[in-house]
Amino acid sequence: MGGDFNVVRRPEEKLGACIHRKVMGEFDAFIEDSALVDLPLNGGSFTWSSRREDPSFCRLDRFLVSPEILQNWPDVIQKLFLNKISDHSPIAIRRISWNNGPKPFRWFESWADETGYDQVVEEAVTQSKGKGIGAVLKTCKSHSKIWLQSRSKRNPDSSSILEKMITDLEDLVQNEKATSVQKKN
């Protein structure tokens, strides 16, 4: 079972806000009565932030699993991921030693429109000519990775720019909401 429970289990799971000990105790009792296990959280301590000038932080999101899950997969954890867009940070349940083999290579059609990418493919095809389609694809994959890395070095802040634009838009929407509430009052 997983999600936003909107309550903390321990005082150290909340920072900068008041603690409701009764609700906290009830939630802890629910977990124990249900014989569930709250998995360790790796990657941080808090899954939610108020994002205000004087912020508060809480661990509201979690996965609760049965002991049977831990018998089959004793290395299961909760992984916290960085999130600059929402007030909740995403979490995932995963095995520490999880290995599904090599990551698949993804090709995006938009790359074909990029200047110079056609030359990358031509070079890869020429280099692996006569070795079969598997060799051609493998060479295209390695050449494409090199091309992507060089492209990222030329535009290192592209994701940062998009994240800033999203944050600015969220702030604009919040300010407009605050202004309309003030006008109503």
CSV table of N, CA and C in Angstrom, one decimal, residues 16 27 76 113 124 135 173-175:
chain,number,residue,atom,x,y,z
A,16,GLY,N,9.4,22.3,11.0
A,16,GLY,CA,8.9,23.6,10.8
A,16,GLY,C,7.4,23.7,10.8
A,27,PHE,N,-2.0,6.8,13.5
A,27,PHE,CA,-1.4,6.3,12.3
A,27,PHE,C,-0.4,5.2,12.6
A,76,VAL,N,14.2,-4.7,-0.2
A,76,VAL,CA,13.2,-3.7,-0.7
A,76,VAL,C,13.4,-2.4,0.1
A,113,ASP,N,15.9,15.5,-36.9
A,113,ASP,CA,15.8,16.9,-37.3
A,113,ASP,C,17.0,17.8,-36.9
A,124,ALA,N,28.2,5.7,-38.6
A,124,ALA,CA,28.0,4.4,-37.9
A,124,ALA,C,27.7,3.3,-38.9
A,135,ALA,N,25.2,-5.4,-35.7
A,135,ALA,CA,26.4,-4.5,-35.6
A,135,ALA,C,26.1,-3.1,-36.0
A,173,VAL,N,0.7,31.7,-11.2
A,173,VAL,CA,-0.7,31.2,-10.9
A,173,VAL,C,-1.0,31.4,-9.4
A,174,GLN,N,0.0,31.1,-8.5
A,174,GLN,CA,-0.3,31.3,-7.1
A,174,GLN,C,-0.6,32.8,-6.8
A,175,ASN,N,0.2,33.7,-7.4
A,175,ASN,CA,0.0,35.1,-7.1
A,175,ASN,C,-1.4,35.6,-7.6
